[in-house]
Short mmCIF file of N, CA and C in Angstrom, two decimals:
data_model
loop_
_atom_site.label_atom_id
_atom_site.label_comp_id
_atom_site.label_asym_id
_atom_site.label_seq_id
_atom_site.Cartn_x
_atom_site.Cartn_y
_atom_site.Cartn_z
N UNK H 147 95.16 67.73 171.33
CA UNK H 147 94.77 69.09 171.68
C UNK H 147 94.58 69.94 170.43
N UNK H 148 93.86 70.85 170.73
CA UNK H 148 93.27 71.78 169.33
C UNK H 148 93.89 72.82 169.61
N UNK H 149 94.60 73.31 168.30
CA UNK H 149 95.41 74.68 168.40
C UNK H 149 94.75 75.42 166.95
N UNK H 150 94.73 76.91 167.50
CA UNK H 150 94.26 77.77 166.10
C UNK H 150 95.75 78.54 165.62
N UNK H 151 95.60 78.19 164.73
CA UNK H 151 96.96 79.20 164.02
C UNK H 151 96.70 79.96 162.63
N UNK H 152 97.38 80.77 162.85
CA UNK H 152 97.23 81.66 161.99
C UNK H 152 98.56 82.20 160.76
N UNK H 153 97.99 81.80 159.50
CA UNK H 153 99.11 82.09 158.48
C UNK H 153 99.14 83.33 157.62
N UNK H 154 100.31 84.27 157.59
CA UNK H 154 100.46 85.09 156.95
C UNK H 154 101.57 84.83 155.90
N UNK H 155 100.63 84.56 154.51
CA UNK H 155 101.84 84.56 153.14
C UNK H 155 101.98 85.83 152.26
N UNK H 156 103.10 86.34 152.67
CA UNK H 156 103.92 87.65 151.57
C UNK H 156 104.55 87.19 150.60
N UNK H 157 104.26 87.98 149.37
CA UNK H 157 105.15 88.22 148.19
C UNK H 157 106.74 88.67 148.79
N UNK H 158 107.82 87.74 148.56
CA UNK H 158 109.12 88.13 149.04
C UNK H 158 109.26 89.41 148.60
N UNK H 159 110.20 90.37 149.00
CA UNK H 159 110.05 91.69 149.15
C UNK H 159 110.62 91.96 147.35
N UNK H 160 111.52 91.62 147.02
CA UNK H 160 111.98 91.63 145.81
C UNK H 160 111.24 91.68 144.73
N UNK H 161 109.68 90.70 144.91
CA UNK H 161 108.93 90.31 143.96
C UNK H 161 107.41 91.59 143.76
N UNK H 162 107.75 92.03 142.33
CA UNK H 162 106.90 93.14 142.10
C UNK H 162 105.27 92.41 142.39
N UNK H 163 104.76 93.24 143.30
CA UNK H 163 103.10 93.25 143.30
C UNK H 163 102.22 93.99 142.49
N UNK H 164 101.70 93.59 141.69
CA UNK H 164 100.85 94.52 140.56
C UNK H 164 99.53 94.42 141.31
N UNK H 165 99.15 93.60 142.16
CA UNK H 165 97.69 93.75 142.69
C UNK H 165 98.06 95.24 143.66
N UNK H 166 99.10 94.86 144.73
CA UNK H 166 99.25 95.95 145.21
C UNK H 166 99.47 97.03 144.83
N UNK H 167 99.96 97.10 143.79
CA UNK H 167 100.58 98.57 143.32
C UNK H 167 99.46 99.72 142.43
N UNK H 168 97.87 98.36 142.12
CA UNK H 168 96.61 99.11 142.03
C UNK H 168 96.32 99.41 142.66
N UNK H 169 96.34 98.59 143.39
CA UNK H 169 95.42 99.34 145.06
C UNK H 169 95.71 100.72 145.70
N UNK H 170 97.23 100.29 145.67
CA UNK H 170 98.19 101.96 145.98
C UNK H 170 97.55 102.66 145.30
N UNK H 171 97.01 103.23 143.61
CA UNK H 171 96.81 104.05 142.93
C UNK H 171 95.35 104.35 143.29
N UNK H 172 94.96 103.39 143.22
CA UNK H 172 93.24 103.50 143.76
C UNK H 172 93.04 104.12 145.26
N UNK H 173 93.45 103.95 146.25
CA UNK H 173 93.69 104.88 147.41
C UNK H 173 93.92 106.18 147.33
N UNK H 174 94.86 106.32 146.67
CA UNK H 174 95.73 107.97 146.32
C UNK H 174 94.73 108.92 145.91
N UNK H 175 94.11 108.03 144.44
CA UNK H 175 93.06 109.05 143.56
C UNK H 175 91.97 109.14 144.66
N UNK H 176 91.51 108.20 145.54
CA UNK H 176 90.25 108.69 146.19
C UNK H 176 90.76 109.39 147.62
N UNK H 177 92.08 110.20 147.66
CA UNK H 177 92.38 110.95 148.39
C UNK H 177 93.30 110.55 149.58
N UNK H 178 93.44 109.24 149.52
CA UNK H 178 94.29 109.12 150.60
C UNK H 178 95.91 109.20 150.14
N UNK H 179 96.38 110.52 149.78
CA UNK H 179 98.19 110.86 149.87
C UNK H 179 98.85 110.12 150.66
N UNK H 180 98.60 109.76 152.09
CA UNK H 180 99.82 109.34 152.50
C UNK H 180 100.34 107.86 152.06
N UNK H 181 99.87 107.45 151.53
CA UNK H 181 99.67 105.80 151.42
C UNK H 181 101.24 105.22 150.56
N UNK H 182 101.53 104.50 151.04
CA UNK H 182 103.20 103.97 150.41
C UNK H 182 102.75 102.42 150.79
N UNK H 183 103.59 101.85 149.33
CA UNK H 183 103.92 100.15 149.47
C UNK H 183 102.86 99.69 150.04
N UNK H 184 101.74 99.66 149.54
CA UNK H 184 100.93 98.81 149.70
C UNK H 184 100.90 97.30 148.85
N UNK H 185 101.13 96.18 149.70
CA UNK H 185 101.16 94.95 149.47
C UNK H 185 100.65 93.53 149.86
N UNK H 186 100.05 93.14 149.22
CA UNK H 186 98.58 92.06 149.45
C UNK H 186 99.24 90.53 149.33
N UNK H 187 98.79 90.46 150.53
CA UNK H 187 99.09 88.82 150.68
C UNK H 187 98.18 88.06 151.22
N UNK H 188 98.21 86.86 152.07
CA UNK H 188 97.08 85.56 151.98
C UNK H 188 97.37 85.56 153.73
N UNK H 189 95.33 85.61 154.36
CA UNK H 189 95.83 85.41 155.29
C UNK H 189 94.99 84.00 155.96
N UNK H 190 95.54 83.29 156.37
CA UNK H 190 94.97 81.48 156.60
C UNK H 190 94.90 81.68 157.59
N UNK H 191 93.53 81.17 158.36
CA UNK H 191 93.50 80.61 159.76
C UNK H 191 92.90 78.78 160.00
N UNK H 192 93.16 78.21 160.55
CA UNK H 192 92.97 77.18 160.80
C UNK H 192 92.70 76.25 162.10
N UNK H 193 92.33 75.43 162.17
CA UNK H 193 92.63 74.62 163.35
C UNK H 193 93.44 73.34 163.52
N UNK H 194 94.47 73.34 164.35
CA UNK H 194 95.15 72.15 163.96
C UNK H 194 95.32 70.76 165.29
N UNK H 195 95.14 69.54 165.44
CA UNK H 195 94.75 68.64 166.13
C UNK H 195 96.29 68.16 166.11
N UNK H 196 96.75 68.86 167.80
CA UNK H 196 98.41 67.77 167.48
C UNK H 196 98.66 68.02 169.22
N UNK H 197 99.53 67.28 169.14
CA UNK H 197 100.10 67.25 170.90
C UNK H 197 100.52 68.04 171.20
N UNK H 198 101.05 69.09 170.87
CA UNK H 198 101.35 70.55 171.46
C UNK H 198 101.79 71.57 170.63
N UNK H 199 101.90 72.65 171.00
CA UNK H 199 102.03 73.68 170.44
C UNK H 199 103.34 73.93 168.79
N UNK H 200 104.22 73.35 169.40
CA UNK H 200 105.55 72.88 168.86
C UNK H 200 105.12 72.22 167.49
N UNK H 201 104.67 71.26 167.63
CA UNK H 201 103.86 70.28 166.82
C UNK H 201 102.96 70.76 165.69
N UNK H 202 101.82 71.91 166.48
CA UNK H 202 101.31 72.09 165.54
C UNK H 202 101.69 73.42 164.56
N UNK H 203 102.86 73.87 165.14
CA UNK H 203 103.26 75.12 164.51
C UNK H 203 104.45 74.02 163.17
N UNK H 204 104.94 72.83 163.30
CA UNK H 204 105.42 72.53 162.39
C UNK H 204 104.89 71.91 161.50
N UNK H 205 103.94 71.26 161.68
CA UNK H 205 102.73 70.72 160.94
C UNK H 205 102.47 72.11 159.75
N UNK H 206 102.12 72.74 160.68
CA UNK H 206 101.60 74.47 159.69
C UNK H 206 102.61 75.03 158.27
N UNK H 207 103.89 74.77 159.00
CA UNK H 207 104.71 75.16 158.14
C UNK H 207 105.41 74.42 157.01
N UNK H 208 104.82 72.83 157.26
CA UNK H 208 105.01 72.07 156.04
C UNK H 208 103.73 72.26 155.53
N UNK H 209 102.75 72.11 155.71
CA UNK H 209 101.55 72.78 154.79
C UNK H 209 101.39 73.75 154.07
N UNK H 210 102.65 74.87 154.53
CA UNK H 210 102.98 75.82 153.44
C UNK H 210 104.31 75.69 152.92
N UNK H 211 104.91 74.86 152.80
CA UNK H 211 105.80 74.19 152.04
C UNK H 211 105.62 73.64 150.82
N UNK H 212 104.20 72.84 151.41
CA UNK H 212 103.81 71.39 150.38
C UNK H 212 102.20 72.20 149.46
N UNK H 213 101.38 73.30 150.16
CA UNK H 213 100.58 73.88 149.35
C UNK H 213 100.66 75.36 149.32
N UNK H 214 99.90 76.19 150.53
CA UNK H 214 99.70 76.85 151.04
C UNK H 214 100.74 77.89 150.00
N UNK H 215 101.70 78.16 150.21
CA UNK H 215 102.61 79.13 149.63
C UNK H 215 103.44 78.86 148.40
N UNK H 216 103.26 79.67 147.37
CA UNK H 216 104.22 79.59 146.65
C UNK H 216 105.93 79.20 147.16
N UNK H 217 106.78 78.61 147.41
CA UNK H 217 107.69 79.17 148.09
C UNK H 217 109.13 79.82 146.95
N UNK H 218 108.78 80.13 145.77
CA UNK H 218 109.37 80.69 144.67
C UNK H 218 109.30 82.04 144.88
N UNK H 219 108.08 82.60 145.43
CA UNK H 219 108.20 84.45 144.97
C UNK H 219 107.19 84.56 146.90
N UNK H 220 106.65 83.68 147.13
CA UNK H 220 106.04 84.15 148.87
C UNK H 220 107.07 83.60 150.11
N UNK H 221 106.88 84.14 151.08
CA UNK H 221 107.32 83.58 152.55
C UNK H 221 106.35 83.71 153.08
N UNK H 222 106.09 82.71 154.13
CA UNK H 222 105.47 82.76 155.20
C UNK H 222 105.93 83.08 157.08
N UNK H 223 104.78 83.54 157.67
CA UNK H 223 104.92 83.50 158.85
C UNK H 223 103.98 82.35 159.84
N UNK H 224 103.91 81.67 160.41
CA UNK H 224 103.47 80.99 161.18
C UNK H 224 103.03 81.42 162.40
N UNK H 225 101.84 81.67 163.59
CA UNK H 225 101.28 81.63 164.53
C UNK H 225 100.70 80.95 165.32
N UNK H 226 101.06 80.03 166.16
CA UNK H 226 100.31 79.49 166.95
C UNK H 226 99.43 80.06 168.09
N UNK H 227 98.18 79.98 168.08
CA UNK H 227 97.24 81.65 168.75
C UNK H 227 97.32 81.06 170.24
N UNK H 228 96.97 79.89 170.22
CA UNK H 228 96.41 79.52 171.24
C UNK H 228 97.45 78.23 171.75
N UNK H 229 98.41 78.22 172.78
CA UNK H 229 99.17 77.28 172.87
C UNK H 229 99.29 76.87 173.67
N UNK H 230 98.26 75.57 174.44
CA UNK H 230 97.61 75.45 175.72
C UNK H 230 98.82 74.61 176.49
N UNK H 231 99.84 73.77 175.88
CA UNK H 231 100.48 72.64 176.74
C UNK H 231 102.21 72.62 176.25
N UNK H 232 103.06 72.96 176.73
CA UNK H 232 104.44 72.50 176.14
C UNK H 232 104.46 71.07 175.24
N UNK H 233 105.78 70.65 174.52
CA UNK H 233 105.76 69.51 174.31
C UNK H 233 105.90 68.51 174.99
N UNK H 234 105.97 67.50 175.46
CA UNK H 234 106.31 66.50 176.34
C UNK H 234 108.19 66.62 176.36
N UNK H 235 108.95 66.22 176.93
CA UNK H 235 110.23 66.07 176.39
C UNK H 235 110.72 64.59 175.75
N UNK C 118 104.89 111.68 160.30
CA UNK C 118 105.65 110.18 160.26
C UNK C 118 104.95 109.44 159.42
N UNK C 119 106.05 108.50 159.34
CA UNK C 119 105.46 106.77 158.51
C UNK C 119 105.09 105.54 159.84
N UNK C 120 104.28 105.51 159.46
CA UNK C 120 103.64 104.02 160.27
C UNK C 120 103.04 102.59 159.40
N UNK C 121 103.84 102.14 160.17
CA UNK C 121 103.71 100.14 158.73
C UNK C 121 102.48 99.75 159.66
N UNK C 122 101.65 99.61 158.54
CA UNK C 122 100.33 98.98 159.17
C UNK C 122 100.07 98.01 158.36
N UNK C 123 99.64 96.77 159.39
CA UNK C 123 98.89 95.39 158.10
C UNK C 123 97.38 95.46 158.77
N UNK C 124 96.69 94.75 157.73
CA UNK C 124 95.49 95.08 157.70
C UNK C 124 95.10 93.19 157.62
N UNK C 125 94.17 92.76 158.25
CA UNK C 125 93.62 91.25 158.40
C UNK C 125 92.68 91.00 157.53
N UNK C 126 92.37 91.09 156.71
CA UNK C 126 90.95 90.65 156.13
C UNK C 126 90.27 88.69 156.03
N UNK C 127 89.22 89.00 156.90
CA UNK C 127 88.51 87.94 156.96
C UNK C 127 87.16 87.70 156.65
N UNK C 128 86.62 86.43 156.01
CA UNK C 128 85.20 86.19 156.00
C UNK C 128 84.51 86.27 157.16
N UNK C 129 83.41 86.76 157.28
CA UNK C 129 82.53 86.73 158.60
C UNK C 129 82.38 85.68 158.84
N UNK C 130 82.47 85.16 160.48
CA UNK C 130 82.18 83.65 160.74
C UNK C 130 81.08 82.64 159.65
N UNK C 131 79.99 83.79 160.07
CA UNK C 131 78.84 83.08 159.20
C UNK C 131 78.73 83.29 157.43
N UNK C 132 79.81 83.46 156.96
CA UNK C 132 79.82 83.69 155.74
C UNK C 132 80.46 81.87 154.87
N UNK C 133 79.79 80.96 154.42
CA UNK C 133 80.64 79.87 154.30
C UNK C 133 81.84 80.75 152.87
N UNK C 134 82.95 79.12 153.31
CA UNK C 134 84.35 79.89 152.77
C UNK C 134 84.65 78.78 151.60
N UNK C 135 84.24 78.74 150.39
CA UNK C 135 84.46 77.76 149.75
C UNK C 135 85.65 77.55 149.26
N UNK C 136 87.26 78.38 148.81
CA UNK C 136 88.38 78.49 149.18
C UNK C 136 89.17 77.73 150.06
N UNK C 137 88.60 77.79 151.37
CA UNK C 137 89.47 77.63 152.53
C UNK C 137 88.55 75.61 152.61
N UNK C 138 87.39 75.80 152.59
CA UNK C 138 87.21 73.98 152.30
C UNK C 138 87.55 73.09 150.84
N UNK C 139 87.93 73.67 150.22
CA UNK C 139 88.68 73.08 149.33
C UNK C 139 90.25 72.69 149.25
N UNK C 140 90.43 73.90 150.11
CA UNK C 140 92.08 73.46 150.70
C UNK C 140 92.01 72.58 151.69
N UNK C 141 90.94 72.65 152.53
CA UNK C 141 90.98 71.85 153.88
C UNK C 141 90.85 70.32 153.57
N UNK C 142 90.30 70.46 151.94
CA UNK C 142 89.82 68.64 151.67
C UNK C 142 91.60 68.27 151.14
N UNK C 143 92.06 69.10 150.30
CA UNK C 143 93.43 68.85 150.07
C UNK C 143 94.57 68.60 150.73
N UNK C 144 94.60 69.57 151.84
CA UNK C 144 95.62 69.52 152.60
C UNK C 144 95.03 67.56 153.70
N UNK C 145 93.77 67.27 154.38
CA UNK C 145 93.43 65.97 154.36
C UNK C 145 93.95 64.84 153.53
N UNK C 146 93.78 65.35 152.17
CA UNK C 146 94.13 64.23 151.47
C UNK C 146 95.72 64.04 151.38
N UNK C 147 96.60 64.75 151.67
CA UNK C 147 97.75 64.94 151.69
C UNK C 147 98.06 64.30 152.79
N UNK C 148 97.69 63.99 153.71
CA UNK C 148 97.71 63.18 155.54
C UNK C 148 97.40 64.08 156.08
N UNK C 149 97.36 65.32 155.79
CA UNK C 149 96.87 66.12 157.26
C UNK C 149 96.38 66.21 157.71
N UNK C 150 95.79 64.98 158.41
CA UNK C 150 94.44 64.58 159.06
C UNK C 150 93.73 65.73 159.86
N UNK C 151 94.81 66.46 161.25
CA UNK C 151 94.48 66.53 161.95
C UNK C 151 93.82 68.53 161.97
N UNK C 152 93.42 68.64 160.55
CA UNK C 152 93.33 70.28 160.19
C UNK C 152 91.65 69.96 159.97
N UNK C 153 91.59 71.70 160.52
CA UNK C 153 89.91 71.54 160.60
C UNK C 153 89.57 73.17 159.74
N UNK C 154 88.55 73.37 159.53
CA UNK C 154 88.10 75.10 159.89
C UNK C 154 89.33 76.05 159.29
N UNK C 155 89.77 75.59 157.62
CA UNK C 155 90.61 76.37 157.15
C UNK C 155 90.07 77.61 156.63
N UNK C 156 90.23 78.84 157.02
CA UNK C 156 89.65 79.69 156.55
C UNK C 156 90.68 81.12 155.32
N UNK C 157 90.13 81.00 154.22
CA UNK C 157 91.25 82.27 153.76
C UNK C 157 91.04 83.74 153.90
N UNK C 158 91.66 84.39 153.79
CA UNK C 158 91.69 85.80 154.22
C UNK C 158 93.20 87.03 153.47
N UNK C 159 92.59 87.69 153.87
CA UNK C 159 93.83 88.66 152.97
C UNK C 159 94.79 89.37 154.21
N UNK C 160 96.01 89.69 153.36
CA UNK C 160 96.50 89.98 154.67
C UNK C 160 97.58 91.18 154.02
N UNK C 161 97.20 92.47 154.00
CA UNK C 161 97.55 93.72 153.25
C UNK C 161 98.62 94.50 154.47
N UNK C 162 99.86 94.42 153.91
CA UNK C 162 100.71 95.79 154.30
C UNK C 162 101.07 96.88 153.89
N UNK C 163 101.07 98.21 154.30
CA UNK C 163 100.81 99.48 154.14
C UNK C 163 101.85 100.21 154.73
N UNK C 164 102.45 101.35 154.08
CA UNK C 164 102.56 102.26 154.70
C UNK C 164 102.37 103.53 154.99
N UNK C 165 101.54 104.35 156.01
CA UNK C 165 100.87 105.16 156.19
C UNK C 165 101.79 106.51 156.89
N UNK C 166 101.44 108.00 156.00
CA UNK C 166 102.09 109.02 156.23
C UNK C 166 100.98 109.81 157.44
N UNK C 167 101.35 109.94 158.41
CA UNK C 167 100.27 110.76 159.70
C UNK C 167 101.10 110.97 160.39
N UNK C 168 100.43 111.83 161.30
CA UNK C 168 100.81 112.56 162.30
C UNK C 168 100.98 111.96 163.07
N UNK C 169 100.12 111.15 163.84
CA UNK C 169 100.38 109.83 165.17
C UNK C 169 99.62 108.69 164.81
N UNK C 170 99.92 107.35 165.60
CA UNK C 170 99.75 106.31 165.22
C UNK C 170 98.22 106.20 165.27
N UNK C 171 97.16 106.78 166.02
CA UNK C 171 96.24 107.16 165.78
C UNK C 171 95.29 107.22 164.44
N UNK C 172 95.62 108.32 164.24
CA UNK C 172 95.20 108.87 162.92
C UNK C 172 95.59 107.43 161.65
N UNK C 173 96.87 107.37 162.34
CA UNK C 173 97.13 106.14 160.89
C UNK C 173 96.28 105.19 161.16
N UNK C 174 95.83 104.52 162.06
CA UNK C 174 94.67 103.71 162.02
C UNK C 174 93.29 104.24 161.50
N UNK C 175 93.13 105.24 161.81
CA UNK C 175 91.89 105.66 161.75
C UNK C 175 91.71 105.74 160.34
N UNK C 176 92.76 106.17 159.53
CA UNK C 176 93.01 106.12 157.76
C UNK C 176 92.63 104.94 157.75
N UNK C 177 93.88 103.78 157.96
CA UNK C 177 93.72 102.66 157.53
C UNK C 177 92.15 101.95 157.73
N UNK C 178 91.54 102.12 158.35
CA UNK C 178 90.00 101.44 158.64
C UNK C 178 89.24 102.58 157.47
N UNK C 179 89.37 103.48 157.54
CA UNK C 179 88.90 104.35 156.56
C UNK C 179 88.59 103.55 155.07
N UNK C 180 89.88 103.76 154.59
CA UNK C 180 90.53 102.57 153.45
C UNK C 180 89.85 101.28 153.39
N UNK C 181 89.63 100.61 154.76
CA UNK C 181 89.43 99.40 154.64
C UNK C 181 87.67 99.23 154.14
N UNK C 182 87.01 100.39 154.66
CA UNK C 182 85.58 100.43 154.46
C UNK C 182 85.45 100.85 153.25
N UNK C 183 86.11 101.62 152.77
CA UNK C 183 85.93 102.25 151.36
C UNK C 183 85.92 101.19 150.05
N UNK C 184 87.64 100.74 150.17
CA UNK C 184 87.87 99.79 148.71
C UNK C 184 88.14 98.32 149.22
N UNK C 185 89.13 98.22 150.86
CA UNK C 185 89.85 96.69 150.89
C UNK C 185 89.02 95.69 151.27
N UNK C 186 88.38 96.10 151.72
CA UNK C 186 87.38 94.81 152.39
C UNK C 186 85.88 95.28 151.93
N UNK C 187 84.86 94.44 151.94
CA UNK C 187 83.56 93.84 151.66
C UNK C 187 82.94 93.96 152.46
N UNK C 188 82.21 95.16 153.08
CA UNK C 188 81.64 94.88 154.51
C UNK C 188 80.39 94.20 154.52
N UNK C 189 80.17 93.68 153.89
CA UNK C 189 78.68 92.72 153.72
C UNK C 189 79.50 91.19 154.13
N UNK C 190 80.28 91.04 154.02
CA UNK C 190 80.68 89.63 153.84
C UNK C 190 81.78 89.63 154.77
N UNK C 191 82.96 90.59 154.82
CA UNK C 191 83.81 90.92 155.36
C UNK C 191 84.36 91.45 156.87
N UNK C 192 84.75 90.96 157.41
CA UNK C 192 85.60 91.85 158.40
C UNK C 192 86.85 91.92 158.61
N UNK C 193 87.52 93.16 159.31
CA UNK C 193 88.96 93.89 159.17
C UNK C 193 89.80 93.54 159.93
N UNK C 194 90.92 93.87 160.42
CA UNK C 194 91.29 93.98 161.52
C UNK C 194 92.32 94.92 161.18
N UNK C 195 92.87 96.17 162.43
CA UNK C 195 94.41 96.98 161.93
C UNK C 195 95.69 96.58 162.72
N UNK C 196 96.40 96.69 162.81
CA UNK C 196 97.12 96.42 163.38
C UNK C 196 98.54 97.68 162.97
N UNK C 197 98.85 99.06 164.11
CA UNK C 197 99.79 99.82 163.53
C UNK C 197 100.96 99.36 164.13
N UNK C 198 102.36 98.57 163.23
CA UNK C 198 103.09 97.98 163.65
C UNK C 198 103.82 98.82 164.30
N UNK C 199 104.14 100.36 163.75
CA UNK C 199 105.79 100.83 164.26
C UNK C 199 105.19 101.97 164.79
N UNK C 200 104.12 102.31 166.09
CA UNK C 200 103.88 103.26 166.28
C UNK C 200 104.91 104.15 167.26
N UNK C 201 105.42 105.32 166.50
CA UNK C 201 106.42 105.84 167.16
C UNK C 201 106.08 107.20 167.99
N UNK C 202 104.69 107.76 167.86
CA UNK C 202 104.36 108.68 168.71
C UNK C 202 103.24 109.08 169.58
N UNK C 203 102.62 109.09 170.03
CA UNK C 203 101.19 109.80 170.63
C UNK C 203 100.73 110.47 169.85
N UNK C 204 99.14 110.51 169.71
CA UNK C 204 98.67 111.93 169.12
C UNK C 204 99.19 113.16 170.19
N UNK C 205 98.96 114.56 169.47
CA UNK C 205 99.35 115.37 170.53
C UNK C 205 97.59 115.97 171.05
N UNK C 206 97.70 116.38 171.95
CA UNK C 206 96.26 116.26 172.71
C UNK C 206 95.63 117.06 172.11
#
């Protein structure tokens, strides 16, 4: 079965963002004041071919183990969008 | 108020993603057979000073047309996580 999932990788909160922290400045000067902590991260979508939902959400998360994410200074979140069948037991 | 907003940034379907098929040949060669249609994207959190959760979107897409996203190539998405009030009418 085909599942779409969707990955969101953040800079752990600890870890200074200098992309973000331009962006913050670049907003401000072209007028937008309210703007706080702005912070840029990676967002993956994919399709993944596995027996159920379960499956392919762990599949996902060793892929950002093994590439996908730094796991030194990012975390990830995992989504499975579409999760048509339980696992078998 | 403050409202935490993330922002989706994606390639337009029809935009090819040379990024996301270069990972897709990697993460394959790694066994992950069963991954298709990796696509990358940005995935920006914010926090926005407004009046109602409203308006903070309406900034945030503002923003997004101005500097975060590429609208030739690009599309957005908002998402206001902690909306804590109504506009008032």
């Amino acid at each position: 079965m085909l599942f779409h999932v969707q990955v969101e990788i953040t800079l752990k909160p600890t870890v200074m963002d200098a992309q973000g922290s331009t962006i913050e400045r670049a907003l401000q000067k072209m007028g937008h004041d309210g703007v706080r902590k702005v912070r840029i991260g990676k967002f993956i979508t994919l399709e993944i071919e596995a027996q159920c939902a379960d499956r392919a959400r762990a599949a996902a998360e060793e892929m950002c183990r093994e590439l996908l994410a730094n796991p030194i200074i990012e975390q990830f979140a995992v989504q499975v969008v579409e999760a048509e069948k339980e696992c078998p037991a």
